[in-house]
Amino acid sequence: MNDHATPVLLLNPPRTTTAELLAQAAAWRGHDVVAHARQAEGRETYWYGGPLAADALSGRLGLGLLEPADDWLTTVPQDLLRRSVRLTTLAGARSLGRPAFVKPPSEKIDLLPAAVYEDASALPAALDDGTPVLVSEVVEFAAEYRLFVRDGEVAAGSRYAVHGRPDPAPLDPRAEAFAREVLKATADGLPSAVCVDIGRLGDGGWAIVEANMAWFAHCYAAEPDRVLDVVLRAAGPLPRVSDRDRPFVRAPRTRPNERAAR
């Protein structure tokens, strides 16, 4: 029988490689690692998994899931962004007459992969016009890095791609230096536990890529135990969320409507 005083890390199946690494780190700390919500009910519960399942379970389990605001990327200093970005709707993206990088603001939508769309005809017709999207000027990142951030500091990090292809490796000093610059300028607008991606451009300059929820981010080559520190802060019991983080607590989402034609 499980001890109800023991904290729980709930990992919704199927498990990813990152989930397995976090499970090992959590078990080493003495957490019970479980796969079903019924095993977590009435207990101090933490979450790692997708947003759809999180929306279904967060109220039932009393979770406070932290995430950046949908429009955060549009608010950062231009010298750290190095491109134009705006939050609009799929209808707005369809009105563009030029190639653009289009993505959902804070989570994946199967029918709308984050990608460069050459024109409006390439955007999925099966999604409702009101679906929120971020539309960005097209830039090429030579290398991309993931930062797991806690209290405005990089707790763990990793390179994850080179020229758009997966290539995990430890953070290098240049990435760490730019990360410090980014967090000094932007941490006040982010939850205390979050995932921030940065990248080196083809011209050698650096830019912010995006920010996402830490509780649904791959760790790549980052140290799993340090990643777990961020995940536990970002996806734990709602009563433990600080006043500062309350504005960043995720409200369960209404899923974008898919049109009848499939």
Short mmCIF file of C-alpha atoms in Angstrom, two decimals:
data_model
loop_
_atom_site.label_atom_id
_atom_site.label_comp_id
_atom_site.label_asym_id
_atom_site.label_seq_id
_atom_site.Cartn_x
_atom_site.Cartn_y
_atom_site.Cartn_z
CA MET A 1 0.00 0.00 0.00
CA ASN A 2 1.32 3.46 -0.91
CA ASP A 3 2.09 5.91 1.86
CA HIS A 4 -0.21 8.89 1.25
CA ALA A 5 2.40 11.19 2.82
CA THR A 6 4.84 10.33 0.02
CA PRO A 7 4.77 12.79 -2.91
CA VAL A 8 3.73 11.47 -6.32
CA LEU A 9 5.05 12.15 -9.80
CA LEU A 10 2.28 11.31 -12.27
CA LEU A 11 3.50 10.41 -15.75
CA ASN A 12 0.71 10.02 -18.24
CA PRO A 13 1.37 7.18 -20.71
CA PRO A 14 2.89 6.68 -23.19
CA ARG A 15 6.18 7.61 -21.55
CA THR A 16 8.84 9.50 -23.44
CA THR A 17 12.58 9.16 -22.90
CA THR A 18 12.50 12.34 -20.83
CA ALA A 19 9.66 10.96 -18.70
CA GLU A 20 11.72 7.85 -17.98
CA LEU A 21 14.73 9.94 -16.94
CA LEU A 22 12.57 12.11 -14.68
CA ALA A 23 10.95 9.00 -13.22
CA GLN A 24 14.37 7.67 -12.23
CA ALA A 25 15.37 11.01 -10.70
CA ALA A 26 12.07 11.30 -8.79
CA ALA A 27 12.24 7.73 -7.50
CA TRP A 28 15.77 8.36 -6.26
CA ARG A 29 14.39 11.30 -4.24
CA GLY A 30 11.70 9.10 -2.71
CA HIS A 31 8.70 10.05 -4.86
CA ASP A 32 6.17 7.45 -5.91
CA VAL A 33 6.10 7.41 -9.72
CA VAL A 34 2.65 6.42 -11.01
CA ALA A 35 0.90 6.18 -14.36
CA HIS A 36 -2.77 6.55 -13.42
CA ALA A 37 -4.63 9.46 -11.84
CA ARG A 38 -6.46 7.22 -9.39
CA GLN A 39 -3.08 6.40 -7.81
CA ALA A 40 -2.48 10.11 -7.20
CA GLU A 41 -5.87 11.16 -5.83
CA GLY A 42 -5.69 12.73 -2.37
CA ARG A 43 -1.91 12.93 -2.48
CA GLU A 44 0.77 15.59 -3.03
CA THR A 45 0.95 15.28 -6.80
CA TYR A 46 3.32 16.58 -9.47
CA TRP A 47 2.84 16.21 -13.21
CA TYR A 48 4.87 15.59 -16.34
CA GLY A 49 2.92 15.03 -19.54
CA GLY A 50 0.87 16.56 -22.31
CA PRO A 51 -1.51 19.51 -22.04
CA LEU A 52 -4.64 17.66 -23.18
CA ALA A 53 -4.37 15.14 -20.33
CA ALA A 54 -3.28 17.91 -17.96
CA ASP A 55 -6.44 19.88 -18.70
CA ALA A 56 -8.55 16.82 -17.96
CA LEU A 57 -6.79 16.03 -14.66
CA SER A 58 -5.53 19.28 -13.13
CA GLY A 59 -8.78 20.18 -11.37
CA ARG A 60 -9.31 16.64 -10.11
CA LEU A 61 -5.78 16.44 -8.69
CA GLY A 62 -5.44 20.06 -7.54
CA LEU A 63 -2.50 20.90 -9.81
CA GLY A 64 -1.13 24.37 -10.44
CA LEU A 65 0.44 24.16 -13.90
CA LEU A 66 2.65 27.11 -14.81
CA GLU A 67 3.03 28.32 -18.39
CA PRO A 68 4.18 31.51 -20.13
CA ALA A 69 1.58 33.88 -21.57
CA ASP A 70 0.64 33.20 -25.19
CA ASP A 71 1.89 36.63 -26.22
CA TRP A 72 5.18 36.56 -24.28
CA LEU A 73 7.33 36.28 -27.40
CA THR A 74 5.79 39.47 -28.79
CA THR A 75 6.78 41.41 -25.65
CA VAL A 76 10.53 40.70 -25.48
CA PRO A 77 13.09 43.34 -26.55
CA GLN A 78 13.64 43.39 -30.31
CA ASP A 79 17.40 43.08 -29.97
CA LEU A 80 16.86 39.70 -28.26
CA LEU A 81 14.26 38.55 -30.78
CA ARG A 82 15.89 39.59 -34.07
CA ARG A 83 12.68 39.17 -36.10
CA SER A 84 9.07 40.29 -36.22
CA VAL A 85 6.56 38.15 -34.31
CA ARG A 86 2.85 38.73 -33.71
CA LEU A 87 0.03 36.85 -32.02
CA THR A 88 -2.98 36.54 -34.29
CA THR A 89 -5.54 33.97 -35.43
CA LEU A 90 -5.40 31.39 -38.18
CA ALA A 91 -7.61 33.73 -40.21
CA GLY A 92 -4.97 36.43 -39.83
CA ALA A 93 -2.23 34.03 -40.88
CA ARG A 94 -4.28 33.06 -43.94
CA SER A 95 -4.36 36.70 -45.01
CA LEU A 96 -0.57 36.92 -45.32
CA GLY A 97 0.81 37.18 -48.82
CA ARG A 98 4.31 35.96 -48.01
CA PRO A 99 6.04 32.94 -46.42
CA ALA A 100 5.89 32.92 -42.60
CA PHE A 101 6.72 30.65 -39.69
CA VAL A 102 3.42 29.73 -38.01
CA LYS A 103 2.91 27.81 -34.76
CA PRO A 104 0.42 27.42 -31.94
CA PRO A 105 1.46 29.82 -29.12
CA SER A 106 1.98 27.38 -26.25
CA GLU A 107 1.24 23.80 -27.21
CA LYS A 108 1.23 21.43 -30.13
CA ILE A 109 -1.82 21.02 -32.36
CA ASP A 110 -1.54 17.93 -34.54
CA LEU A 111 -3.22 19.61 -37.49
CA LEU A 112 -0.93 22.66 -37.28
CA PRO A 113 2.74 21.66 -37.12
CA ALA A 114 5.15 24.49 -36.32
CA ALA A 115 6.66 25.18 -39.74
CA VAL A 116 7.33 27.68 -42.50
CA TYR A 117 4.19 28.01 -44.63
CA GLU A 118 4.82 29.37 -48.11
CA ASP A 119 1.31 30.77 -48.53
CA ALA A 120 -2.23 30.59 -47.14
CA SER A 121 -3.10 27.50 -49.16
CA ALA A 122 -0.55 25.48 -47.17
CA LEU A 123 -2.28 26.19 -43.82
CA PRO A 124 -4.65 23.43 -42.63
CA ALA A 125 -8.25 23.95 -43.75
CA ALA A 126 -9.58 21.67 -41.01
CA LEU A 127 -8.88 24.14 -38.17
CA ASP A 128 -11.22 26.95 -37.12
CA ASP A 129 -10.30 30.49 -38.25
CA GLY A 130 -10.24 31.61 -34.61
CA THR A 131 -7.38 29.28 -33.62
CA PRO A 132 -4.66 31.47 -32.01
CA VAL A 133 -1.25 31.33 -33.68
CA LEU A 134 2.11 33.05 -33.53
CA VAL A 135 3.27 34.32 -36.91
CA SER A 136 6.97 35.00 -37.27
CA GLU A 137 9.32 36.35 -39.89
CA VAL A 138 11.32 33.45 -41.31
CA VAL A 139 14.86 33.14 -39.91
CA GLU A 140 17.35 30.28 -39.96
CA PHE A 141 18.84 29.06 -36.69
CA ALA A 142 22.25 27.43 -37.02
CA ALA A 143 21.89 25.89 -33.54
CA GLU A 144 19.14 25.81 -30.92
CA TYR A 145 19.35 25.40 -27.14
CA ARG A 146 16.86 24.59 -24.39
CA LEU A 147 17.02 26.23 -20.97
CA PHE A 148 15.15 24.94 -17.93
CA VAL A 149 14.75 28.06 -15.82
CA ARG A 150 13.99 28.35 -12.10
CA ASP A 151 13.77 31.68 -10.28
CA GLY A 152 15.31 33.54 -13.19
CA GLU A 153 18.39 31.29 -13.38
CA VAL A 154 19.30 28.45 -15.74
CA ALA A 155 18.93 25.26 -13.70
CA ALA A 156 19.75 22.96 -16.62
CA GLY A 157 20.21 23.23 -20.36
CA SER A 158 21.14 21.52 -23.57
CA ARG A 159 21.69 22.07 -27.26
CA TYR A 160 18.94 20.24 -29.10
CA ALA A 161 19.32 20.99 -32.81
CA VAL A 162 21.83 22.05 -35.45
CA HIS A 163 20.40 23.53 -38.67
CA GLY A 164 16.98 22.17 -37.69
CA ARG A 165 18.14 18.58 -37.11
CA PRO A 166 18.21 16.94 -33.66
CA ASP A 167 21.74 17.08 -32.23
CA PRO A 168 21.75 17.13 -28.39
CA ALA A 169 24.89 18.35 -26.64
CA PRO A 170 25.78 20.28 -23.48
CA LEU A 171 25.38 24.06 -23.37
CA ASP A 172 28.42 25.96 -24.60
CA PRO A 173 29.73 29.19 -23.01
CA ARG A 174 28.24 31.45 -25.71
CA ALA A 175 24.79 29.98 -25.19
CA GLU A 176 25.11 30.37 -21.43
CA ALA A 177 26.15 34.02 -21.81
CA PHE A 178 23.18 34.83 -24.04
CA ALA A 179 20.87 32.93 -21.70
CA ARG A 180 21.92 35.19 -18.83
CA GLU A 181 21.24 38.24 -20.98
CA VAL A 182 17.80 36.95 -21.95
CA LEU A 183 16.76 36.12 -18.39
CA LYS A 184 18.01 39.44 -17.02
CA ALA A 185 15.75 41.22 -19.51
CA THR A 186 12.69 38.95 -19.51
CA ALA A 187 12.43 36.87 -16.31
CA ASP A 188 9.87 39.24 -14.73
CA GLY A 189 7.42 38.32 -17.50
CA LEU A 190 7.83 34.56 -17.06
CA PRO A 191 6.71 32.06 -14.42
CA SER A 192 9.37 31.09 -11.89
CA ALA A 193 9.73 27.68 -13.54
CA VAL A 194 9.67 27.57 -17.32
CA CYS A 195 11.40 26.32 -20.45
CA VAL A 196 13.05 28.92 -22.72
CA ASP A 197 14.63 28.09 -26.09
CA ILE A 198 17.33 30.27 -27.64
CA GLY A 199 19.30 29.97 -30.87
CA ARG A 200 22.36 31.07 -32.80
CA LEU A 201 21.47 32.61 -36.15
CA GLY A 202 23.25 32.02 -39.42
CA ASP A 203 25.02 35.40 -39.11
CA GLY A 204 26.47 34.41 -35.74
CA GLY A 205 24.07 36.51 -33.69
CA TRP A 206 21.75 35.14 -31.02
CA ALA A 207 17.97 35.28 -30.59
CA ILE A 208 15.15 33.95 -28.43
CA VAL A 209 13.27 31.08 -30.10
CA GLU A 210 10.28 30.65 -27.76
CA ALA A 211 9.13 29.84 -24.22
CA ASN A 212 7.07 26.81 -23.18
CA MET A 213 5.77 24.92 -20.18
CA ALA A 214 8.55 22.95 -18.44
CA TRP A 215 6.21 20.05 -17.72
CA PHE A 216 5.98 19.04 -21.37
CA ALA A 217 9.52 19.66 -22.63
CA HIS A 218 12.22 17.18 -23.63
CA CYS A 219 15.41 17.46 -21.62
CA TYR A 220 17.77 16.28 -24.41
CA ALA A 221 21.30 16.39 -22.90
CA ALA A 222 20.32 18.41 -19.80
CA GLU A 223 20.88 16.89 -16.36
CA PRO A 224 17.58 15.10 -15.48
CA ASP A 225 17.79 15.77 -11.74
CA ARG A 226 18.11 19.52 -12.36
CA VAL A 227 15.32 19.40 -14.93
CA LEU A 228 13.17 17.69 -12.30
CA ASP A 229 13.71 20.66 -9.96
CA VAL A 230 12.09 22.89 -12.58
CA VAL A 231 9.26 20.46 -13.37
CA LEU A 232 8.33 20.06 -9.70
CA ARG A 233 8.01 23.83 -9.35
CA ALA A 234 6.12 24.19 -12.64
CA ALA A 235 3.58 21.40 -12.12
CA GLY A 236 2.84 20.77 -8.47
CA PRO A 237 0.01 21.31 -5.96
CA LEU A 238 -1.98 24.49 -6.57
CA PRO A 239 -1.80 25.59 -2.89
CA ARG A 240 1.99 25.74 -3.23
CA VAL A 241 1.91 28.20 -6.13
CA SER A 242 3.28 31.57 -4.99
CA ASP A 243 1.34 34.80 -5.39
CA ARG A 244 3.90 35.87 -7.97
CA ASP A 245 3.17 32.78 -10.09
CA ARG A 246 -0.63 32.85 -9.81
CA PRO A 247 -1.09 34.80 -13.09
CA PHE A 248 0.79 32.02 -14.90
CA VAL A 249 -1.41 29.12 -13.73
CA ARG A 250 -2.89 27.39 -16.75
CA ALA A 251 -6.65 27.40 -17.11
CA PRO A 252 -8.08 24.28 -18.83
CA ARG A 253 -8.37 24.98 -22.55
CA THR A 254 -11.18 24.63 -25.01
CA ARG A 255 -9.67 22.72 -27.89
CA PRO A 256 -9.59 24.36 -31.34
CA ASN A 257 -12.58 23.24 -33.39
CA GLU A 258 -11.80 20.92 -36.25
CA ARG A 259 -14.06 21.30 -39.23
CA ALA A 260 -16.14 18.32 -40.29
CA ALA A 261 -14.13 17.56 -43.45
CA ARG A 262 -11.22 15.26 -42.67
#
